[in-house]
Amino acid sequence: MAIRILGTGSYLPEKVVTNDELAQVMDTSDEWISSRTGIRSRHISIADTSTTMAVKAAKKALEDGGVKPEELDHIFVATLSGDHATPSTSCEVQKEIGAVNAVCMDLNAACSGFVYALNTAMAYAKAGMGRKMLLIGVETLSKIMDWSDRSTCVLFGDGAGSVVVEADPSRKIYIDAGSDGMKGDVLTCEERHLNNLLVKDDSPMQQVQMDGQEVFKFAVRIIPKSVNKILDAAGVSKDEIKYYILHQANRRIIEAAARRLKEPIEKFPMNVDHCANTSSATIPILLDEVHRNGMLKAGDKIILSGFGGGLTWGSVYLEW
Ligand code: UT7
């Protein structure tokens, strides 16, 4: 049993902040940001929350897939920036869209989160536990950035992407996923101190902190390795792959992955220029853009691949 994508949707907050606008409030420049990352602008939330963005993306995916909310048996939301510890973002989405029959769960694998959500949906489909499932990657990273750290805050944005999937025995899907907690300290956020009756620790919560160069090296090494692994597992040659939809963190990472895979850069659609890095949302947002631009037809073979905090990584081979 595999799964097939019935519909996609995405949502980006209205407010666009350009590199030049950032340069007015911090010591940076469009030249530095765009030459090192390919990012020109990002969307930043003013009125939206993770829940409102997730709901808007989900409604579009359901409409695109012709699926009614009550048909959903599961909602999986990948996020590291939900609005509350509880209720989960998935339960909030359930309430807003009226998916009364869904079992709802959030999962956090940072920028690999959407691939992990697909992995979970596939496992549920295989186990006969899931038939129609809604998957969402959503982040309001602007609320957890250290806006005084120019080396990190310029890289990220807010947004949501969603797909609705159906269990389908006729399709092939292969997934590779991995984690390396031993190297987790190169990308961290919001240390939660003990602060109880016995221990007092009022030190401020940490925001996103990253050793950019270490993450860069990890990404360039792990993406081709993981992609080659699923190509082998699927018995599919690179020539047969129409697109590689990679996590949109940095244009240079994607170009390096393309070189190492010996694949033309044209097979790697990108939107990092106008979305920046929206963590677990990058892959479904880009997939939605590609689909809505009419770039995919039934049967096309594509690969999705993500990497990020944890450290985590994951790739999926699927047939459109
Ligand atoms: O989802 C995964 C998320 N993580 C990532 O995607 C991170 C991957 N890593 C990267 O994308 C790159 O490592 C960065 C874009 C973060 C950094 O690029 P780099 O070429 O590795 O630059 P660097 O860290 O070596 O910094 C070079 C210089 C430093 O100045 P000095 O010490 O050479 O004088 C920084 O202080 O650039 C300076 N710098 C900046 N200058 C202007 C750092 N941030 C900025 C900035 N504007 N925003």
PDB file of C-alpha atoms in Angstrom, residues 2 4 17 65 73 76 94 97 111 125 147 158 162 190 227 252 290:
ATOM      1  CA  ALA A   2       1.281   3.438  -0.926  1.00  0.00           C
ATOM      2  CA  ARG A   4      -1.019   9.380  -3.700  1.00  0.00           C
ATOM      3  CA  VAL A  17       9.953  42.111   3.704  1.00  0.00           C
ATOM      4  CA  GLY A  65      -8.229  17.403  -4.128  1.00  0.00           C
ATOM      5  CA  ASP A  73      -9.403  10.234   9.036  1.00  0.00           C
ATOM      6  CA  PHE A  76      -0.741  15.470  10.690  1.00  0.00           C
ATOM      7  CA  GLN A  94      -9.634  20.201  12.806  1.00  0.00           C
ATOM      8  CA  ILE A  97     -12.277  23.131   8.993  1.00  0.00           C
ATOM      9  CA  CYS A 111      12.875  21.371   8.429  1.00  0.00           C
ATOM     10  CA  ALA A 125      -1.873   3.701   5.018  1.00  0.00           C
ATOM     11  CA  TRP A 147      16.286  39.590  15.451  1.00  0.00           C
ATOM     12  CA  ASP A 158       6.648  32.401   7.590  1.00  0.00           C
ATOM     13  CA  SER A 162      -0.503  21.326   2.689  1.00  0.00           C
ATOM     14  CA  GLU A 190      13.997  27.799  22.912  1.00  0.00           C
ATOM     15  CA  VAL A 227      18.335  10.743  -2.622  1.00  0.00           C
ATOM     16  CA  ARG A 252      23.871  27.319  -2.927  1.00  0.00           C
ATOM     17  CA  VAL A 290       4.940  23.544  -9.095  1.00  0.00           C
TER      18      VAL A 290
END
